[in-house]
JSON list of C-alpha atoms in Angstrom, two decimals:
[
{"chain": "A", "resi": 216, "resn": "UNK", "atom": "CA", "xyz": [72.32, -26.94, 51.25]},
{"chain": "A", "resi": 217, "resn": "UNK", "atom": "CA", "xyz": [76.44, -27.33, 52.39]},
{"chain": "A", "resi": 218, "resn": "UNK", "atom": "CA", "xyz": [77.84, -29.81, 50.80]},
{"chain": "A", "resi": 219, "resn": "UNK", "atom": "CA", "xyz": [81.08, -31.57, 52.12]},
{"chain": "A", "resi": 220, "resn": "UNK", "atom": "CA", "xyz": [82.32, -34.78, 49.23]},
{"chain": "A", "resi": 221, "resn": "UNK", "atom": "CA", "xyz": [82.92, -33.41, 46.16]},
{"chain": "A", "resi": 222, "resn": "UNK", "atom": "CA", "xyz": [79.54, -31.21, 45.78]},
{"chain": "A", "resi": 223, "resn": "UNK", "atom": "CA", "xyz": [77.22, -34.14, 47.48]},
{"chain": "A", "resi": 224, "resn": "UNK", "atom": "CA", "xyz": [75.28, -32.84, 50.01]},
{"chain": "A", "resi": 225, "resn": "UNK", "atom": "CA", "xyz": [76.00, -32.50, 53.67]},
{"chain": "A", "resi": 226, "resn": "UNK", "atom": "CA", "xyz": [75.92, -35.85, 55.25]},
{"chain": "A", "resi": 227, "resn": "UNK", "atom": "CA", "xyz": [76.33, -38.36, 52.13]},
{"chain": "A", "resi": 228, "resn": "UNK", "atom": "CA", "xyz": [78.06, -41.09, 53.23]},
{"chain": "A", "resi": 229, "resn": "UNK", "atom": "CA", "xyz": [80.38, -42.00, 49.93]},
{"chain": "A", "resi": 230, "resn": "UNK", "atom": "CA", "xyz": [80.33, -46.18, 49.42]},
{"chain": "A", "resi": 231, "resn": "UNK", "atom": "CA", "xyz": [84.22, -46.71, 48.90]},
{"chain": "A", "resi": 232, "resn": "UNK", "atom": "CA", "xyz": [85.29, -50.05, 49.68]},
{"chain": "A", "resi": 233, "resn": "UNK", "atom": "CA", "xyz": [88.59, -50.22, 49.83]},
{"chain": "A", "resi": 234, "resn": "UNK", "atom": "CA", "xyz": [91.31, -53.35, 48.45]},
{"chain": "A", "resi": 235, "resn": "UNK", "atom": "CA", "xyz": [94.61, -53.89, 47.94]},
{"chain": "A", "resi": 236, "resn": "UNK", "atom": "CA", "xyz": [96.93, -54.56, 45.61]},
{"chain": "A", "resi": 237, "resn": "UNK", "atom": "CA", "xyz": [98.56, -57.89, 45.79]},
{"chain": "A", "resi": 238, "resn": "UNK", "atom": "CA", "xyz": [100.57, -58.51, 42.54]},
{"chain": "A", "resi": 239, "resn": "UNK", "atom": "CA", "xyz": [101.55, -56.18, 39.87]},
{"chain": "A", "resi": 240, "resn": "UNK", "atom": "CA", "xyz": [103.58, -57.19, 36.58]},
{"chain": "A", "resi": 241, "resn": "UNK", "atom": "CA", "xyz": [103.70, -53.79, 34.47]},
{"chain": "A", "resi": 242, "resn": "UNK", "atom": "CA", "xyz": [100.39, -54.15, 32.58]},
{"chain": "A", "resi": 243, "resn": "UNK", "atom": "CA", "xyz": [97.99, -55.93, 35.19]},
{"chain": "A", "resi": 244, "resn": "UNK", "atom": "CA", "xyz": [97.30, -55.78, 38.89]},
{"chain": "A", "resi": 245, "resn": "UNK", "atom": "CA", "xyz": [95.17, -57.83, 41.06]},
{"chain": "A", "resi": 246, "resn": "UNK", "atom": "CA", "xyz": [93.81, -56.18, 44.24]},
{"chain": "A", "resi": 247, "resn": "UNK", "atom": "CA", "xyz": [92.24, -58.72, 47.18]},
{"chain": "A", "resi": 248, "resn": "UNK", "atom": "CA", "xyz": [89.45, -56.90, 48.74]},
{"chain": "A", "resi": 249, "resn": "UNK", "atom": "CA", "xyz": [86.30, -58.27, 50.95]},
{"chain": "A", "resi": 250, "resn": "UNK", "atom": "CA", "xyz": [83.12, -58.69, 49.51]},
{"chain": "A", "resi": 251, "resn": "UNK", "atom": "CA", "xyz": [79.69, -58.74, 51.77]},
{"chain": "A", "resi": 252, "resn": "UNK", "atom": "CA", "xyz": [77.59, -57.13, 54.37]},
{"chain": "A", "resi": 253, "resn": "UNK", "atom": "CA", "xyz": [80.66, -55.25, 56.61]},
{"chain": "A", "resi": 254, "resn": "UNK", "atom": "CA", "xyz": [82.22, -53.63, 53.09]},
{"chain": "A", "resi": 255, "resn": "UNK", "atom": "CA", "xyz": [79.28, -51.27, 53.01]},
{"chain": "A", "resi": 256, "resn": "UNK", "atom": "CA", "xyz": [80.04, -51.26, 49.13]},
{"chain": "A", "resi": 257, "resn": "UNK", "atom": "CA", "xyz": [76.79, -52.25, 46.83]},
{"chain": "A", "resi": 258, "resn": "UNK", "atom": "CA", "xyz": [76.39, -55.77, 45.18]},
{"chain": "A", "resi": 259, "resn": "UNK", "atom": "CA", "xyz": [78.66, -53.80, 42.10]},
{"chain": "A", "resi": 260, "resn": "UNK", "atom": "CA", "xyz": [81.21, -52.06, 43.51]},
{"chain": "A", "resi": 261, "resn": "UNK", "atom": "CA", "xyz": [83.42, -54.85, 42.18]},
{"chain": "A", "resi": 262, "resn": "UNK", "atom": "CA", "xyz": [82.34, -55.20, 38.32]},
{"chain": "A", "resi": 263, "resn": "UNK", "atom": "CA", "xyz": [83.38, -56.34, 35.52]},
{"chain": "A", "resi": 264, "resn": "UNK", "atom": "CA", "xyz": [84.11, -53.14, 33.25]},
{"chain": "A", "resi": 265, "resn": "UNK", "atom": "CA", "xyz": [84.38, -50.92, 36.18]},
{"chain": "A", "resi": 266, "resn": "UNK", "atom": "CA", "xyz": [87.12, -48.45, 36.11]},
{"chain": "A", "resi": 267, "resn": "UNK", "atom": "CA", "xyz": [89.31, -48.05, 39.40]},
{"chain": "A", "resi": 268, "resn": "UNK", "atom": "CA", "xyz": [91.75, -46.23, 41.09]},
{"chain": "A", "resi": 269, "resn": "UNK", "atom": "CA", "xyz": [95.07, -47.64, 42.84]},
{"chain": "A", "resi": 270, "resn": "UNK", "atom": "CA", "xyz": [96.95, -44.57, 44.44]},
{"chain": "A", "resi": 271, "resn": "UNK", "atom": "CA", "xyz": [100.58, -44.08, 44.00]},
{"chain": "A", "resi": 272, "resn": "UNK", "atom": "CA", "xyz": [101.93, -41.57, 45.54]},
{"chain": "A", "resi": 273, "resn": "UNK", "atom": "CA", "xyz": [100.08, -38.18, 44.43]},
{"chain": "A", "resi": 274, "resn": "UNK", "atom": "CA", "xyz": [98.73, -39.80, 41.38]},
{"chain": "A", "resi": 275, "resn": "UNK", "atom": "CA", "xyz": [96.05, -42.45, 40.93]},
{"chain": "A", "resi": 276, "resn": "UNK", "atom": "CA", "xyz": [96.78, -45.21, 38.47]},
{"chain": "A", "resi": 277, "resn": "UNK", "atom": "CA", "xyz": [93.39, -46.22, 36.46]},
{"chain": "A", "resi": 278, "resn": "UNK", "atom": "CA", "xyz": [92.47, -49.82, 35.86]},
{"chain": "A", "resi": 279, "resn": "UNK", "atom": "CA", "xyz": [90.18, -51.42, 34.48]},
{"chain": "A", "resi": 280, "resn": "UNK", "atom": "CA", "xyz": [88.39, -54.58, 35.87]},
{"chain": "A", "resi": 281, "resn": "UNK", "atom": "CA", "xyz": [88.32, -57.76, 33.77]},
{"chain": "A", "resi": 282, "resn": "UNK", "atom": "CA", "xyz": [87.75, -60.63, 36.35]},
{"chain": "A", "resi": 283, "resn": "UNK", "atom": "CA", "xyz": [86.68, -61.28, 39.61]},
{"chain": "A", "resi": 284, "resn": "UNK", "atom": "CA", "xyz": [86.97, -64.22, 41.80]},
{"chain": "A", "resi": 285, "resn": "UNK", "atom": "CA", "xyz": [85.89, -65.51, 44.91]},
{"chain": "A", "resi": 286, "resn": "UNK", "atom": "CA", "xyz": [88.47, -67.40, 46.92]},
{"chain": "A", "resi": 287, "resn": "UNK", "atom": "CA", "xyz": [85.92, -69.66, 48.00]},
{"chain": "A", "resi": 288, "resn": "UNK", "atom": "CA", "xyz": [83.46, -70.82, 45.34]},
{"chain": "A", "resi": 289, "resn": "UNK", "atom": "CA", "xyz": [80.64, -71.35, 47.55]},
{"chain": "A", "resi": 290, "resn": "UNK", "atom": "CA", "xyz": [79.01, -67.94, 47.82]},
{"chain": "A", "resi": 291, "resn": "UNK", "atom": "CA", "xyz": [76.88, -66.92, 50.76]},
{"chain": "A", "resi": 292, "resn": "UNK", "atom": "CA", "xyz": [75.58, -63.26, 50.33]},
{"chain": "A", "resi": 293, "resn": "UNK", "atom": "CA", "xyz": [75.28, -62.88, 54.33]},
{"chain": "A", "resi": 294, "resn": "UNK", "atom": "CA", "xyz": [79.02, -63.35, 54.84]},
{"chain": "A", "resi": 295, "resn": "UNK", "atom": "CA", "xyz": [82.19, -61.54, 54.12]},
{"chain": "A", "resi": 296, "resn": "UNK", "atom": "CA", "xyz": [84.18, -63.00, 51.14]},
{"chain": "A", "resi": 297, "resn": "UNK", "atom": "CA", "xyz": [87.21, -62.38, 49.92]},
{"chain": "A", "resi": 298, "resn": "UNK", "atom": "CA", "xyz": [87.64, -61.68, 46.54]},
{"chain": "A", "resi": 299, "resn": "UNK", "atom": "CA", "xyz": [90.58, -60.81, 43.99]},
{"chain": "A", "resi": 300, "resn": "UNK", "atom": "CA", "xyz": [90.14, -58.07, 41.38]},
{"chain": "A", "resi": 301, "resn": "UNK", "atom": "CA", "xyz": [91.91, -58.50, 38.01]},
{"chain": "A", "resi": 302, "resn": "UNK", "atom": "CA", "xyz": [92.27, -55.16, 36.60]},
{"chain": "A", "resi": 303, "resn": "UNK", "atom": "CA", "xyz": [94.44, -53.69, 32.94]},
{"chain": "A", "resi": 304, "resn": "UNK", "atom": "CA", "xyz": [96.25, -50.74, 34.07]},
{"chain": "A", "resi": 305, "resn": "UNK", "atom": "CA", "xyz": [95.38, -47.94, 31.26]},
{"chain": "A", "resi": 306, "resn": "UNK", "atom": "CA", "xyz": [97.13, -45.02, 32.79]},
{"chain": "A", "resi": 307, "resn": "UNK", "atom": "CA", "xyz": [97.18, -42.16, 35.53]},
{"chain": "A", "resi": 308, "resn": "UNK", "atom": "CA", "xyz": [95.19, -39.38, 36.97]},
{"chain": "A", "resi": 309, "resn": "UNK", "atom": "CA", "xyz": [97.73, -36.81, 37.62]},
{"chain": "A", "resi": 310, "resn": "UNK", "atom": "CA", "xyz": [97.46, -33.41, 39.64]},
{"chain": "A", "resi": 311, "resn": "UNK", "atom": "CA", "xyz": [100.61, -30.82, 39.41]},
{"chain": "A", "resi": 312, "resn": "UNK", "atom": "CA", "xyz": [99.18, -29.06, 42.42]},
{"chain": "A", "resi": 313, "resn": "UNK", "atom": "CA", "xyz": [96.38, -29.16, 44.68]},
{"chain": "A", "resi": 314, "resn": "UNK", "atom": "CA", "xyz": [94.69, -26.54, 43.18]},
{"chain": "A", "resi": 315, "resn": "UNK", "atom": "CA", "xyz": [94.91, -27.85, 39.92]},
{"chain": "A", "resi": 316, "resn": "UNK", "atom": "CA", "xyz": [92.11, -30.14, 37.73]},
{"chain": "A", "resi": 317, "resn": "UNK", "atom": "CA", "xyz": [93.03, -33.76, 37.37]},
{"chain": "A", "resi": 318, "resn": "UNK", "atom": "CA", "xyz": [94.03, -34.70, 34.07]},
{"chain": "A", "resi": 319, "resn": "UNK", "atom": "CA", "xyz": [94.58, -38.43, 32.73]},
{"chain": "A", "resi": 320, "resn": "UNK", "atom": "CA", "xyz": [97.62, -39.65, 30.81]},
{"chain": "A", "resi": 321, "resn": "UNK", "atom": "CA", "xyz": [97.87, -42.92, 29.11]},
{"chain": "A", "resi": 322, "resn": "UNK", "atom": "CA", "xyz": [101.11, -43.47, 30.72]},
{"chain": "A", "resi": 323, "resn": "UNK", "atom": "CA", "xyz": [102.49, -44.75, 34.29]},
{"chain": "A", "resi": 324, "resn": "UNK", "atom": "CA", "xyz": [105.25, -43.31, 35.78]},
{"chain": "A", "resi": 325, "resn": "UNK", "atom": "CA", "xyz": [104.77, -45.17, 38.92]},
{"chain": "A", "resi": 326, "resn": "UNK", "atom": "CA", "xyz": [103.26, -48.76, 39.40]},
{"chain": "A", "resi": 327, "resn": "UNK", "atom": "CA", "xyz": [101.61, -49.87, 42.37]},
{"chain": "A", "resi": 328, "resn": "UNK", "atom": "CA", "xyz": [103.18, -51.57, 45.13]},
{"chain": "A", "resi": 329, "resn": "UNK", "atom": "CA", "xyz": [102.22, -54.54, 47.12]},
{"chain": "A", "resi": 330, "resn": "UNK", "atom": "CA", "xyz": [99.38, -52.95, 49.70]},
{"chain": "A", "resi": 331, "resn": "UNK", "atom": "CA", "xyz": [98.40, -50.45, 47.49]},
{"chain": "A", "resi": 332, "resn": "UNK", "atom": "CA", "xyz": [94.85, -48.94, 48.18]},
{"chain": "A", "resi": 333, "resn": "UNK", "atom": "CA", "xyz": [92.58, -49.22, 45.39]},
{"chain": "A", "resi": 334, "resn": "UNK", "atom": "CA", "xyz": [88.78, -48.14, 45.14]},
{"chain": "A", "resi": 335, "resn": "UNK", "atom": "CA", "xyz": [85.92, -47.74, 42.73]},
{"chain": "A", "resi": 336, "resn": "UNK", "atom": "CA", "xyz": [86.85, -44.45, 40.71]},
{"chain": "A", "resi": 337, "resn": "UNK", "atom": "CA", "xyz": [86.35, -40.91, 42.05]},
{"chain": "A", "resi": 338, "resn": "UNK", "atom": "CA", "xyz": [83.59, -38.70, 39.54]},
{"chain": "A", "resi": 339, "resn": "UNK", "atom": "CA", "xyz": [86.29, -36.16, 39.16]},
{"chain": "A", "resi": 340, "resn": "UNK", "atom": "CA", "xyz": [88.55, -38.75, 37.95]},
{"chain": "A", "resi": 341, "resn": "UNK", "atom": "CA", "xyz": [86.35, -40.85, 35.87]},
{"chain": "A", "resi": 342, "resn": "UNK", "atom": "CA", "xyz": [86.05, -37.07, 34.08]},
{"chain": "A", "resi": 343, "resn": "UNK", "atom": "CA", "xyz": [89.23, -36.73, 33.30]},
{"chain": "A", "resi": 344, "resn": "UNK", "atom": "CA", "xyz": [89.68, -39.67, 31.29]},
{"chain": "A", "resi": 345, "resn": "UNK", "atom": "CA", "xyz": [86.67, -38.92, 29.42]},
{"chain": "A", "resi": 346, "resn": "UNK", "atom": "CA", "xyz": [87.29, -35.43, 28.87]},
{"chain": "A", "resi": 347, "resn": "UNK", "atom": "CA", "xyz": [87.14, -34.10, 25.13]},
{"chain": "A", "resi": 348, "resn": "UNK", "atom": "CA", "xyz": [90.64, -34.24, 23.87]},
{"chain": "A", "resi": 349, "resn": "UNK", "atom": "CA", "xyz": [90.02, -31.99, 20.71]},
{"chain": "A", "resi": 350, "resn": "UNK", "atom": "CA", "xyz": [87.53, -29.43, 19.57]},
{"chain": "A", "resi": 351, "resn": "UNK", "atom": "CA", "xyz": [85.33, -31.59, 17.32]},
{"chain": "A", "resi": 352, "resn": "UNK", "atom": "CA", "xyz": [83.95, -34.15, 19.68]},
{"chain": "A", "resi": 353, "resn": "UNK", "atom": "CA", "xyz": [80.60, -35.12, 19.68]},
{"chain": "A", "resi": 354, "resn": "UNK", "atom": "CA", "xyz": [78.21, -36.41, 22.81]},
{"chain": "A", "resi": 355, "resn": "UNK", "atom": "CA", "xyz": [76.90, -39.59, 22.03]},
{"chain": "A", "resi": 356, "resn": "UNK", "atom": "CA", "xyz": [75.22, -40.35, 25.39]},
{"chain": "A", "resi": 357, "resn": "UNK", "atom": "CA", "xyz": [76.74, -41.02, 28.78]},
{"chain": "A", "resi": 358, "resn": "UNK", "atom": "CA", "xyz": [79.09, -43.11, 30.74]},
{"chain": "A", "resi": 359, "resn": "UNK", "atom": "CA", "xyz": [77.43, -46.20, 32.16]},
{"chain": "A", "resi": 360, "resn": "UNK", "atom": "CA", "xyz": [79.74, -46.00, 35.12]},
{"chain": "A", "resi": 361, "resn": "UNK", "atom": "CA", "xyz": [78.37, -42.20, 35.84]},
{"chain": "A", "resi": 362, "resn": "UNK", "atom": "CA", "xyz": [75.48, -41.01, 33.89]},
{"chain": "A", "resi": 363, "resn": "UNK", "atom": "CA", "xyz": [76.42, -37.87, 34.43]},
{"chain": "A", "resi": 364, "resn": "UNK", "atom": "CA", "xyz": [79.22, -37.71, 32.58]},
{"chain": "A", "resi": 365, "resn": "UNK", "atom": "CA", "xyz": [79.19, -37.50, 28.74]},
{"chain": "A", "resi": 366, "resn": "UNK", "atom": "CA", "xyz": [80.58, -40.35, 26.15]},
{"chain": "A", "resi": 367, "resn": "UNK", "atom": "CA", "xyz": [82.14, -38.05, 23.75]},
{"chain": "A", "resi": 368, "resn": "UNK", "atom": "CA", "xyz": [84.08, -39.12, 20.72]},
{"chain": "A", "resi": 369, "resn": "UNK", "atom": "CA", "xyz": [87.11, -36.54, 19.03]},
{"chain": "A", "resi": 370, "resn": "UNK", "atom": "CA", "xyz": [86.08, -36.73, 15.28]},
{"chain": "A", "resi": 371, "resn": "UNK", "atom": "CA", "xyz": [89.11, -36.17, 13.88]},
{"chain": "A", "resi": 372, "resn": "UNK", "atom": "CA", "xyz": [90.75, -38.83, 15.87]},
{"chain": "A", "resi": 373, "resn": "UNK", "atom": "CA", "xyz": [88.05, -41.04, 15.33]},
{"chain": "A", "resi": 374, "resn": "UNK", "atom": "CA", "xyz": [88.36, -41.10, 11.28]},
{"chain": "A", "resi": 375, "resn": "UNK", "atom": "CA", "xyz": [92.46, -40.49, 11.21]},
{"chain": "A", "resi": 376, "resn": "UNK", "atom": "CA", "xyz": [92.63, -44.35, 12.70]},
{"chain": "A", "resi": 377, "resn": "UNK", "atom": "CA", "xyz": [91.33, -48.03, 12.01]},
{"chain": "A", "resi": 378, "resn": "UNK", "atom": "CA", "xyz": [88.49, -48.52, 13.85]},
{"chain": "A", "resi": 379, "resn": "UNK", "atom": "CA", "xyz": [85.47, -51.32, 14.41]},
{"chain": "A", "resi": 380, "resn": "UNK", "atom": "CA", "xyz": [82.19, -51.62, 15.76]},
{"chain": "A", "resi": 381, "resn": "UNK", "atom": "CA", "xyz": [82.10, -55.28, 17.25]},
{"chain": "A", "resi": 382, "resn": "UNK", "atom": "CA", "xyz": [79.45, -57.36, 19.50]},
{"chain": "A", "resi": 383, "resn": "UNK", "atom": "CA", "xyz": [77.72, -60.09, 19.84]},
{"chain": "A", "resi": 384, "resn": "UNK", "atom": "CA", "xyz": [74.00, -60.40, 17.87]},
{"chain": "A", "resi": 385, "resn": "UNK", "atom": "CA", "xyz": [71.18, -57.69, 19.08]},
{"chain": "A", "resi": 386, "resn": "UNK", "atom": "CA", "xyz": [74.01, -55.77, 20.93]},
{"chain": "A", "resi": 387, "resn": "UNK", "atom": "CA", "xyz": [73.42, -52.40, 19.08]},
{"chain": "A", "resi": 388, "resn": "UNK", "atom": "CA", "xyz": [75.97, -52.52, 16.57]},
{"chain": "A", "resi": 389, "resn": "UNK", "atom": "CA", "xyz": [74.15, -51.14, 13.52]},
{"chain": "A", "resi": 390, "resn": "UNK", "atom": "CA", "xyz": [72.31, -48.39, 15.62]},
{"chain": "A", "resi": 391, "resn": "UNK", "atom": "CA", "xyz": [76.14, -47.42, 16.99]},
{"chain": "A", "resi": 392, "resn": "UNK", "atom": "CA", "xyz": [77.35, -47.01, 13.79]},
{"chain": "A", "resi": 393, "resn": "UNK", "atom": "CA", "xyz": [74.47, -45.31, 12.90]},
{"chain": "A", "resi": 394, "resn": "UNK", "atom": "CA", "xyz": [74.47, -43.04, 15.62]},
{"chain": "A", "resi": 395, "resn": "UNK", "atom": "CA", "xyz": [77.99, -42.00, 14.73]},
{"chain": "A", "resi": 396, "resn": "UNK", "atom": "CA", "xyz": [77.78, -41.31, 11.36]},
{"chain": "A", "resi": 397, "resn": "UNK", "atom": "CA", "xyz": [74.40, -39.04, 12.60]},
{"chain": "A", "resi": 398, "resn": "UNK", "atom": "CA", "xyz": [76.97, -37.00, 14.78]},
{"chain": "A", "resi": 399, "resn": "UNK", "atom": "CA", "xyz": [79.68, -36.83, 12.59]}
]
């Protein structure tokens, strides 16, 4: 079968809702977007612990969503609402060339500006910031974002730093630690 967005097949329709940025102060952004039946965008396109993309320019700053609000409190789901998107900024996809793969850096060389279009993040992108960094990572599972994507943790990184394991009770912090030391 052809395929025409990134490898899905002919006819997908991609769900990317589009907002905005509306402030910006270095480290977080908040983006005003509409929520409801004329987005098109499913019930968690806006999520807590989603990453996103704002572009800048070539480049795509990464955030990552910590709060939402509704600006009115009283939610019906079969109307539009707007809704504001607090997100950390945590770097930048960047792309020399067209040709070239994306690759994420933890720094930003530009910051969004007011109007700003920001969206759920691309697969290709959500890659790149997960991609294996040295030559002893280890798989242990997938991205919740994007199953298809592996979680992979660099070893050597992993050990050469402080690190903890935290969570609530009956969150899976013994098995985590347990599956790491397994890998390692």
């Amino acid at each position: 079968p052809s395929t025409d967005i990134e490898g899905m097949p002919a006819g997908f329709k991609r769900n990317r809702s589009e907002g905005f940025v509306i402030e910006c102060d270095g480290s977080r952004a908040i983006i005003s977007a509409i929520s409801g039946k004329s987005s098109g965008a499913s019930e968690d396109y806006w999520a807590v612990g989603q990453l996103i993309s704002i572009r800048v320019g070539m480049n795509r700053i990464v955030g990552l969503i910590y709060e939402i609000k509704a600006e009115d409190p009283n939610w019906d789901p079969n109307i539009d609402h707007v809704v504001h998107i607090m997100v950390e900024l945590t770097g930048e996809i960047r792309q020399d060339t067209a040709e070239s793969n994306p690759y994420f850096s933890g720094g930003i060389k530009s910051y969004p500006h007011m109007g700003a279009v920001a969206h759920r993040i691309r697969h290709a992108d959500l890659a790149a910031v997960y991609a294996a960094s040295g030559q002893k990572s280890v798989n242990i599972g997938s991205l919740a974002q994007d199953s298809s994507i592996p979680a992979l943790i660099d070893v050597d990184k992993l050990l050469s730093r402080h690190f903890a394991v935290v969570g609530t009770t009956g969150v899976g912090k013994s098995t985590a630690v347990t599956l790491l030391l397994r890998k390692i």
